[in-house]
Coordinates of C-alpha atoms in Angstrom, one line a residue:
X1 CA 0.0 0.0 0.0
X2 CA 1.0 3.6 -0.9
X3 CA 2.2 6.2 1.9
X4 CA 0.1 9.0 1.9
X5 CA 3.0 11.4 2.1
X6 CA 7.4 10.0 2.2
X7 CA 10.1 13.0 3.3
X8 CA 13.5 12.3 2.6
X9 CA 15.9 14.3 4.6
X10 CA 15.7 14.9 8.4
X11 CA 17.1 18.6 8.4
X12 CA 15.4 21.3 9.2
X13 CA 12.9 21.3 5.8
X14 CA 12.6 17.9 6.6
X15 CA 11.5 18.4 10.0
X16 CA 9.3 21.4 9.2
X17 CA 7.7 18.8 6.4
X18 CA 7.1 16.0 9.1
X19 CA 5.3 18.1 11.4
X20 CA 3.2 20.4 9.2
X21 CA 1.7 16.8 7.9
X22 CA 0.9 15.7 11.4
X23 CA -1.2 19.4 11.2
X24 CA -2.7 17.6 8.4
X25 CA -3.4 14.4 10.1
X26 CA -1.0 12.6 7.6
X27 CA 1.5 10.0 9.3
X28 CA 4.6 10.3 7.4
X29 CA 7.3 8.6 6.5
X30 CA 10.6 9.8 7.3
X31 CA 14.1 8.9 5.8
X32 CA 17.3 9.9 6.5
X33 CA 20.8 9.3 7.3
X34 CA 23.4 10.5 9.9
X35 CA 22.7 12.7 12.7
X36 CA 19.0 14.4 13.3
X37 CA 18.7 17.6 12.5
X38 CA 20.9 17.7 9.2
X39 CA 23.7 20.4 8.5
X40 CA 22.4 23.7 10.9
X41 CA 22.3 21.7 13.9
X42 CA 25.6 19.1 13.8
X43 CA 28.1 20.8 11.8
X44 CA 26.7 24.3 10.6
X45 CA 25.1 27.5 11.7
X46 CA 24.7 25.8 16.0
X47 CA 28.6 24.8 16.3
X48 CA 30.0 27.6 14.4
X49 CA 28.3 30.5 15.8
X50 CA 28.7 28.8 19.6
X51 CA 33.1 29.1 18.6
X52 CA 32.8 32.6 16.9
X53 CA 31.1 33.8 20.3
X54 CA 33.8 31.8 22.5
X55 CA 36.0 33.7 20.2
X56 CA 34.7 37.0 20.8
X57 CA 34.7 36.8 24.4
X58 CA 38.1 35.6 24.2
X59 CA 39.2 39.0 22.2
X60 CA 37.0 41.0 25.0
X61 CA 39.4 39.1 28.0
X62 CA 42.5 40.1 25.9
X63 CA 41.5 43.4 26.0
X64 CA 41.7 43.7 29.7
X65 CA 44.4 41.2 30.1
X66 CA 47.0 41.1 26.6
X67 CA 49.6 38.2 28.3
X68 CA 45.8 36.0 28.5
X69 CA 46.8 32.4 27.1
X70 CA 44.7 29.3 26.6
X71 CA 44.5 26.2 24.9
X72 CA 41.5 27.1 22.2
X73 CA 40.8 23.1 21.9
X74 CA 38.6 23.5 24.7
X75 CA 36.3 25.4 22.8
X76 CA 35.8 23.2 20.5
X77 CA 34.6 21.1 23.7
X78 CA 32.1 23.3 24.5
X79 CA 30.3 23.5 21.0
X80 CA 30.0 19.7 21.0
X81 CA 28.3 20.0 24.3
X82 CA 26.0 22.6 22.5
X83 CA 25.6 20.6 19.5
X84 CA 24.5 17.7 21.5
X85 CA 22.5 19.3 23.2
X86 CA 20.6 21.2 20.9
X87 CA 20.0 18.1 18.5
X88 CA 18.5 16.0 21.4
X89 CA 15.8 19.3 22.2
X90 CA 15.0 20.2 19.1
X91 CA 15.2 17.3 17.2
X92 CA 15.4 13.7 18.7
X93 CA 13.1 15.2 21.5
X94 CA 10.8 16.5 18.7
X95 CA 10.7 13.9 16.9
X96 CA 9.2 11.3 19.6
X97 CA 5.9 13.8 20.2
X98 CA 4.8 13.1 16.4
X99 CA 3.3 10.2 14.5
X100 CA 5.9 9.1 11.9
X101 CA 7.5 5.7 10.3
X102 CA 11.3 6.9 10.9
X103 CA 13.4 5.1 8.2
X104 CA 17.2 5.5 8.6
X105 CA 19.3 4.8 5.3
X106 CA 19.6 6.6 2.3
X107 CA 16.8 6.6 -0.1
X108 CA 17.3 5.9 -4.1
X109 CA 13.8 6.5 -6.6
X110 CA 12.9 3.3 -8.7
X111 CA 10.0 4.7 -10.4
X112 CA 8.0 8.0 -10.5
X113 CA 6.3 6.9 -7.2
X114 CA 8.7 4.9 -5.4
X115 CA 11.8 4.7 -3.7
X116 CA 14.3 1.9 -2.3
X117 CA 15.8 2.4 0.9
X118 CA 17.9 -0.9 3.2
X119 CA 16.7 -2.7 0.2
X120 CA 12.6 -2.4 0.8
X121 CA 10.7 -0.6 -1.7
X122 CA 8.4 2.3 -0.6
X123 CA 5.8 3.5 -2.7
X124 CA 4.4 7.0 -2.1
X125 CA 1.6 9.3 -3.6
X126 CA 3.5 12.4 -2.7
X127 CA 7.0 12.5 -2.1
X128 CA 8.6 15.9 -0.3
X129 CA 12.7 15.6 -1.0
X130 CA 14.6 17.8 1.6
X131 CA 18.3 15.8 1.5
X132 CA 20.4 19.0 1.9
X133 CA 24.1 19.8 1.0
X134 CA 27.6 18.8 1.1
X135 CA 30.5 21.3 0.7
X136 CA 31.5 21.5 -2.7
X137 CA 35.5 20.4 -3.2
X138 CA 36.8 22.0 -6.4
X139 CA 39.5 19.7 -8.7
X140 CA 42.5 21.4 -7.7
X141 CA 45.6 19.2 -8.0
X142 CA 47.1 17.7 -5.2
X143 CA 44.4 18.9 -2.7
X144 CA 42.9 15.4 -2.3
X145 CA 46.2 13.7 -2.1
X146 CA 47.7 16.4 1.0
X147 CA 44.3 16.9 2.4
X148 CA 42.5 19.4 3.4
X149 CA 39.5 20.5 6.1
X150 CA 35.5 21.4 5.5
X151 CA 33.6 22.8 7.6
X152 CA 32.9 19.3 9.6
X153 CA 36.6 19.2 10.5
X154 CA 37.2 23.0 11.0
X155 CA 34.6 22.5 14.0
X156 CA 35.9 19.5 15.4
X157 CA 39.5 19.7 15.1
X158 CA 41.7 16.7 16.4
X159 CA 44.5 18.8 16.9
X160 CA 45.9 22.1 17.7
X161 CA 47.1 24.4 14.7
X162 CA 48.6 27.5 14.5
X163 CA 47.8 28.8 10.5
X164 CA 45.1 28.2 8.4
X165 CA 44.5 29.3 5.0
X166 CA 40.9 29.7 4.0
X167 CA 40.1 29.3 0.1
X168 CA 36.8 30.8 -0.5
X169 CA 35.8 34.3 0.0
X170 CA 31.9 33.9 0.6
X171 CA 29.7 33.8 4.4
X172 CA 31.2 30.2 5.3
X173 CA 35.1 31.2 4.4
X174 CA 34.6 34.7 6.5
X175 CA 33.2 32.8 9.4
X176 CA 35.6 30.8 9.6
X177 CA 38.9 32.7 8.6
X178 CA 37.6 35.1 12.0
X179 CA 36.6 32.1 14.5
X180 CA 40.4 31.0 13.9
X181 CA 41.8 34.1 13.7
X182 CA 40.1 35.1 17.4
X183 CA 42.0 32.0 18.4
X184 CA 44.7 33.2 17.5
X185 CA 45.5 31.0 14.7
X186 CA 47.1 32.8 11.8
X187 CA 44.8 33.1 8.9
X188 CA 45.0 33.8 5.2
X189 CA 42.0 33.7 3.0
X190 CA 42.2 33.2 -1.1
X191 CA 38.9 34.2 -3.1
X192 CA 39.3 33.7 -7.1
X193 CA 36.6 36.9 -7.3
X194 CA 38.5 40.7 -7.3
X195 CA 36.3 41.5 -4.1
X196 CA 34.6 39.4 -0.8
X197 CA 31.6 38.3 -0.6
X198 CA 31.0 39.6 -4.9
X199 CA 27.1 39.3 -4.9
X200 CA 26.8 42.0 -1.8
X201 CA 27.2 45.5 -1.7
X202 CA 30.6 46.8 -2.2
X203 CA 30.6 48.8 1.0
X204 CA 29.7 45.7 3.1
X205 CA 32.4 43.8 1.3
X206 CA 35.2 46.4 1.7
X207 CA 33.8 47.0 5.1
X208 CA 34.3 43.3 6.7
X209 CA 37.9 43.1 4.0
X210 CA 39.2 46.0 6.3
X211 CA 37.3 44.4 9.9
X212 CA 39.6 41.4 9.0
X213 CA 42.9 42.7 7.8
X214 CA 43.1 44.7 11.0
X215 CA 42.6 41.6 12.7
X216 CA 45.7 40.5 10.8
X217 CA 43.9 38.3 8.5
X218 CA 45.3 38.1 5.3
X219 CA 43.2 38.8 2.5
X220 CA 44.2 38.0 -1.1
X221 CA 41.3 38.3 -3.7
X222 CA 41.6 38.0 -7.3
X223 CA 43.8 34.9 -7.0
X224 CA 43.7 31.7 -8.4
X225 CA 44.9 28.5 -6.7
X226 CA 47.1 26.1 -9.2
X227 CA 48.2 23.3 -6.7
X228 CA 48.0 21.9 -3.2
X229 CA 51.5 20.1 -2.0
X230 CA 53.2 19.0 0.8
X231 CA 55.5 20.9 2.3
X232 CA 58.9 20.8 5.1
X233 CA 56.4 22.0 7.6
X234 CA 53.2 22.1 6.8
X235 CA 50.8 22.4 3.5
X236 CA 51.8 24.6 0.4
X237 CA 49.0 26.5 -1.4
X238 CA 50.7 27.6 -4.8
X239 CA 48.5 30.2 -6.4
X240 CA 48.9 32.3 -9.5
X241 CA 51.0 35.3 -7.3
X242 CA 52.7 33.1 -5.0
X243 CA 53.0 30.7 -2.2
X244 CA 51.4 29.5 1.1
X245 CA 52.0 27.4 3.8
X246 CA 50.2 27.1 7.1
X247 CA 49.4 23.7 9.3
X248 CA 45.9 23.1 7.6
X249 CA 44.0 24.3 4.4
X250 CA 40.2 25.0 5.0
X251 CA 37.6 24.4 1.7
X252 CA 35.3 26.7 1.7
X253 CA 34.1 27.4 -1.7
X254 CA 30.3 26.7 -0.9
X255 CA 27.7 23.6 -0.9
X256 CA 26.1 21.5 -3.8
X257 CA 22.8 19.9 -3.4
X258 CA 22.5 16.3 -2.4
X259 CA 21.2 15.3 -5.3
X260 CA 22.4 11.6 -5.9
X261 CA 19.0 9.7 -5.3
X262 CA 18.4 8.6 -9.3
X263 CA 16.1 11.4 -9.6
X264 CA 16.0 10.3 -13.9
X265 CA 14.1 7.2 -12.7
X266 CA 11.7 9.9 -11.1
X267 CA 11.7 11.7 -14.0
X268 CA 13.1 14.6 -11.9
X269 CA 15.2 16.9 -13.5
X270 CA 17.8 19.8 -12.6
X271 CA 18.3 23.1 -12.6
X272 CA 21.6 24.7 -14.1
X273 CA 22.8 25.4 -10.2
X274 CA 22.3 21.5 -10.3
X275 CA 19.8 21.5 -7.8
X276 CA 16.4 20.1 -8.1
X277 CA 14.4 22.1 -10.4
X278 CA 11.3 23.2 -9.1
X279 CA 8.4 25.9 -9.8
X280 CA 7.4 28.2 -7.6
X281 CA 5.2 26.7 -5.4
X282 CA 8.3 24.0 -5.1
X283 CA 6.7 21.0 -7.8
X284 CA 9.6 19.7 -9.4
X285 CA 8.8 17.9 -12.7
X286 CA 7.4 14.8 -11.5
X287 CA 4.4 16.4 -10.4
X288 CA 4.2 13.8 -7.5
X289 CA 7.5 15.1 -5.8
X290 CA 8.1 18.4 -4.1
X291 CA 11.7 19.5 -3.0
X292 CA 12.6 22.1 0.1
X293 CA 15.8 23.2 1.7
X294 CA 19.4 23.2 0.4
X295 CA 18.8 20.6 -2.4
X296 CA 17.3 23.2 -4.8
X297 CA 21.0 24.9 -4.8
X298 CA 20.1 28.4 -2.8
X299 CA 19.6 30.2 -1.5
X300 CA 21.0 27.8 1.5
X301 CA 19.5 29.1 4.7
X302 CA 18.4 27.3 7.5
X303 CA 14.6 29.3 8.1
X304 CA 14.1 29.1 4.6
X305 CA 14.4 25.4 4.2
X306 CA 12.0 25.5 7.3
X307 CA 9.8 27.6 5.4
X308 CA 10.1 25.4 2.3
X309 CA 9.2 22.3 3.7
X310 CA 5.8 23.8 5.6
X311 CA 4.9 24.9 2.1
X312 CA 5.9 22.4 0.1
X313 CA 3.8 19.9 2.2
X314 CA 0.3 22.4 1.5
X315 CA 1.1 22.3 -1.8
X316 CA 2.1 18.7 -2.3
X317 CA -1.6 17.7 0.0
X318 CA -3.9 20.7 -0.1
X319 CA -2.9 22.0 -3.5
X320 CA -2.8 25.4 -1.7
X321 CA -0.9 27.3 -4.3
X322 CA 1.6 28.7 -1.9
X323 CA 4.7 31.0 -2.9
X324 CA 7.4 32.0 -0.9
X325 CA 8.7 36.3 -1.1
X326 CA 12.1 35.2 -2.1
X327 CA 12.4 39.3 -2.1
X328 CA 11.5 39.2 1.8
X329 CA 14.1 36.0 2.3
X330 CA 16.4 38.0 5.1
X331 CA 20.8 36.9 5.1
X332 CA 23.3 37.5 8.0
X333 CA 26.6 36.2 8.0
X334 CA 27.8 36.1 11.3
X335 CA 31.2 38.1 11.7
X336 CA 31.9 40.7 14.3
X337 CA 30.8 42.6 13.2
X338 CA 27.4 40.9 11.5
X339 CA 26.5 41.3 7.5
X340 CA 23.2 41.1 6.7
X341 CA 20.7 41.6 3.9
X342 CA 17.6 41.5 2.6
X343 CA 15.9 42.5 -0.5
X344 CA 17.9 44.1 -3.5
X345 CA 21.2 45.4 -4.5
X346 CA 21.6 48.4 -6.7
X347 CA 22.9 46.5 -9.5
X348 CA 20.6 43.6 -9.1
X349 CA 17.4 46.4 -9.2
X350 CA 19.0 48.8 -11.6
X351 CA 19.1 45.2 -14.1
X352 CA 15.5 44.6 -13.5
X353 CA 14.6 48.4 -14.5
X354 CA 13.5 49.7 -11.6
X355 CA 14.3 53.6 -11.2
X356 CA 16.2 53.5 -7.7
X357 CA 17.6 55.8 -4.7
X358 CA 19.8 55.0 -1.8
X359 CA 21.4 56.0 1.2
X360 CA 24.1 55.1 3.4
X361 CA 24.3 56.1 7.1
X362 CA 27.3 54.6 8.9
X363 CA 27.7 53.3 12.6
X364 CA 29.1 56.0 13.7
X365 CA 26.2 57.8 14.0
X366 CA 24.2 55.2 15.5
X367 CA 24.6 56.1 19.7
X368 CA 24.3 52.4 20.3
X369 CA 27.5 51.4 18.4
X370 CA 29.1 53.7 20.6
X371 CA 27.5 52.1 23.6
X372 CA 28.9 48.9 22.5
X373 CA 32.3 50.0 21.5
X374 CA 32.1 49.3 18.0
X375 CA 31.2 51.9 15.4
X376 CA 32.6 49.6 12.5
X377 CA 29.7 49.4 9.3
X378 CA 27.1 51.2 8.3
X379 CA 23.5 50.6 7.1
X380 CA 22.7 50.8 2.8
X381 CA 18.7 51.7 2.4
X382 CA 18.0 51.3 -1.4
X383 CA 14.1 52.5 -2.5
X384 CA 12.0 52.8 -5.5
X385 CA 12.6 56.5 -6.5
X386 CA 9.0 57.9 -6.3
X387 CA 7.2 55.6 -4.5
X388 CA 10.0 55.9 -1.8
X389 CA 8.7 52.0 -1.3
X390 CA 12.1 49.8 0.6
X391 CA 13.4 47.6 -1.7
X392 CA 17.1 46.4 -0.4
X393 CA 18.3 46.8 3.0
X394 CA 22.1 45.8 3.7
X395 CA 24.1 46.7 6.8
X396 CA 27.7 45.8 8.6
X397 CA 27.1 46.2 12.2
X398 CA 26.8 45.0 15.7
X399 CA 23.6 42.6 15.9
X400 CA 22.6 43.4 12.1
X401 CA 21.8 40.3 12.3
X402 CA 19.1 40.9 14.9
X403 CA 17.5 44.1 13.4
X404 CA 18.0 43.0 9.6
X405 CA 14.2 41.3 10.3
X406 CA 12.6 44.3 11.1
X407 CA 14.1 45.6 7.2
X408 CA 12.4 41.9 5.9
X409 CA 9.3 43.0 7.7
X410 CA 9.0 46.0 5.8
X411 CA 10.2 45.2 2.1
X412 CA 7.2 41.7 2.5
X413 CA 4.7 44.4 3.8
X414 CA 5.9 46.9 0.8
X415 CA 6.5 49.6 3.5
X416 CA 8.5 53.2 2.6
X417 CA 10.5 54.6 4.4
X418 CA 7.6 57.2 5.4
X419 CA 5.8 53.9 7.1
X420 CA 9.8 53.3 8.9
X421 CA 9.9 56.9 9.7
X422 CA 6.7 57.1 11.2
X423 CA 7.6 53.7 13.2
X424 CA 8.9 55.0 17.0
X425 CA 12.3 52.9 17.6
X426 CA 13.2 52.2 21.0
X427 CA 16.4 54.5 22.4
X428 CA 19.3 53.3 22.5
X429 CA 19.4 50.3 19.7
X430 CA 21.0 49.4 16.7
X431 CA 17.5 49.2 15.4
X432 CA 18.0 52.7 14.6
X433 CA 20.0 52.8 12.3
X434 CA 16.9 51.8 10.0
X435 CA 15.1 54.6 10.9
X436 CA 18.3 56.9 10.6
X437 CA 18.8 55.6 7.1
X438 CA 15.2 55.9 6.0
X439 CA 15.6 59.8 7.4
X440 CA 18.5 60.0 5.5
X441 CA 16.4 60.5 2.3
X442 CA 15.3 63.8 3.5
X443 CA 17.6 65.0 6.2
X444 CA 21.4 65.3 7.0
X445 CA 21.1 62.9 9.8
X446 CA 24.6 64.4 11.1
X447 CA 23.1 67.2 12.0
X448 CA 20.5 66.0 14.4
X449 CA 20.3 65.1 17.6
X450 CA 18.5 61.9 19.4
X451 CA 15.6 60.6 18.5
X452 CA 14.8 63.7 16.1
X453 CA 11.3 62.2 14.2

């Protein structure tokens, strides 16, 4: 007999898949392999925020005390005991207060409506495929044979190092280049593109390049790595202006879907990121199967997968026609200080035709960076020239990530920067620095005091 509804994955789209259908009064069938909870959870966004805040305090202890010395392994420690932790509350926990047929192995599809899984045969009449990511491993030469880390070994390190060169130049690479460089590892990170972080806006990417060269990161953009090989003392990163060498080399050149499940049998085909392709209410092209999360190829963000899975399961059982705002679809990358963004870009608007304006207010006139002794970033308010209607919001700063949902509030309720203005902020917050740049359309906000409406 057919299942009613079969998820493959257990990450978070999976997750938010399995319980929506219990909403629905549908027992599912779950399948999955390796630890609950997928990438966030185990070796992602839980573990490597938990060392980048060690980290931080770490720098904050130094600055009272310089001759402060520890052994950084023990961090390390402590996100494990996080990770644990956090997978046996939010997932294992979770998981035993819902009705579902939990298969673990990895699934492979037979037919348009069935897969194979430990060798059993499953048929389905609606199939919801959340499998997730991997890190993506470029063919450079000799970087198999030497070896290298990804982010699952960067978090759980079986030894001590003291340099690490980072190759990759996007939110993962950043992350991770400043976790080790707060623990006093030396750190050098190689990106192919001329600049950071190339889809952002250039004054976020120059802003966090500067943040971590005065760290003492080294930051080479525009390179190209030709060849990984050993060297006396440690690994040799030979690129196309020179030579490295540092203990370990870090991969960090993004994720690619997990997409090795025989999707042709499925008749499921791919998208040119080489993720599933799907429409927009997340049907791929069996119109039996629905696909959420990382597997699509991006954007890869935990709460969106979440927010995928809910709506691919109303789709896939109610036929509900749901759509996600990708526009409204908020980003942070967590450095000190935080990226974020949501909405727009200039170029990306200015390519779709739209007429635009923006504004940029930096930190330091945003009293609460002072308060927290860091006026490092700014905030970038782009509109729609007439309607005055927020389009993009980007910002470098203390807790952007935090306050970057109030700017995704506002572009999925179509708000101007009238409706921002208008909107009283609490005194003293980063926060404010919305407001500040939406008053920066009409005013010289260096020119006014607190709280000036």
């Amino acid at each position: 007999m057919a299942k009613e509804l079969v998820i493959i994955g257990y990450g978070a789209a999976g997750f938010a898949a399995l319980i929506r259908a219990n909403e629905l009064g549908i027992k599912p069938t779950l399948i999955g392999y390796g630890p609950l909870g997928g990438t966030c959870v185990n070796v992602g966004c839980v573990p490597s925020k938990t060392v980048l805040r060690i980290g931080e305090l770490y720098g904050y202890a130094k600055g009272f005390e310089p001759s402060l010395n520890w052994d950084y392994m023990s961090a390390f420690k402590h996100e494990l005991d996080i990770v644990n932790k956090l997978r046996k509350l939010k997932y294992e926990d979770v998981l035993a207060k819902y009705d579902v047929e939990l298969i673990e192995g990895r699934a492979y599809f037979t037919s348009p409506n069935s897969v194979k899984v430990n060798g059993r045969v499953i048929e389905g009449e609606r199939f919801i495929v959340a499998t997730g990511s991997s890190p993506n491993i470029p063919n450079i030469k000799g970087l198999r044979e030497v070896g290298y880390w990804t982010n699952v070994e960067a978090l759980n390190p079986q030894r001590r190092i003291g340099s690490l060169i980072v190759l990759g130049g996007r939110a993962q690479a950043l992350e991770f280049a400043q976790m080790y460089r707060m623990l006093g590892v030396d750190v050098a990170v190689v990106q192919r593109s001329q600049v950071l972080i190339p889809d952002w806006e250039p004054e976020i990417s120059l802003g966090i390049r500067q943040v971590l060269e005065q760290s003492g990161v080294v930051v080479l953009t525009g390179t190209r790595v030709l060849e990984v090989k050993q060297g006396v003392e440690g690994k040799v990163v030979v690129t196309d202006k020179g030579e490295l060498e540092a203990d370990e080399i870090l991969v960090a050149m993004g994720r690619r879907p997990n997409v090795d499940l025989n999707l042709n049998e499925a008749g499921i085909k791919l998208s040119e990121k080489g993720g599933i392709l799907v429409d927009d209410e997340l049907r791929t092209t069996n119109p039996r199967v629905y696909a959420a999360g990382d597997v699509l190829g991006g954007p890869m963000l935990e709460a969106l997968a979440g927010k995928q899975g809910v709506v691919a399961v109303d789709n896939a059982v109610l036929n509900a026609h749901r759509r996600i705002d990708m526009l409204a679809v908020p980003q942070a990358i967590f450095t000190k200080p935080n990226l974020a963004r949501v909405g727009l870009t200039v170029a990306e608007a200015v390519a779709m035709g739209i007429d635009v304006d923006y504004r940029v207010v930096f930190m330091d006139n945003v009293a609460k960076a002072h308060i927290l002794g860091d006026t490092n970033g700014l905030v970038k308010m782009i509109i729609e020239k007439g309607s005055g209607r927020i389009i993009g919001v980007h910002a470098m700063g203390e807790n952007a990530a935090e306050f970057i949902n109030e700017a995704a509030l506002a572009i999925r309720l179509k708000a101007t920067i009238n409706d921002l203005i208008d909107t009283i902020h609490v005194f003293p917050t980063m926060a404010e620095s919305l407001k500040l740049a939406a008053q920066a359309f009409y005013r010289d906000i260096t020119k006014m005091s607190c709280c000036v409406d």
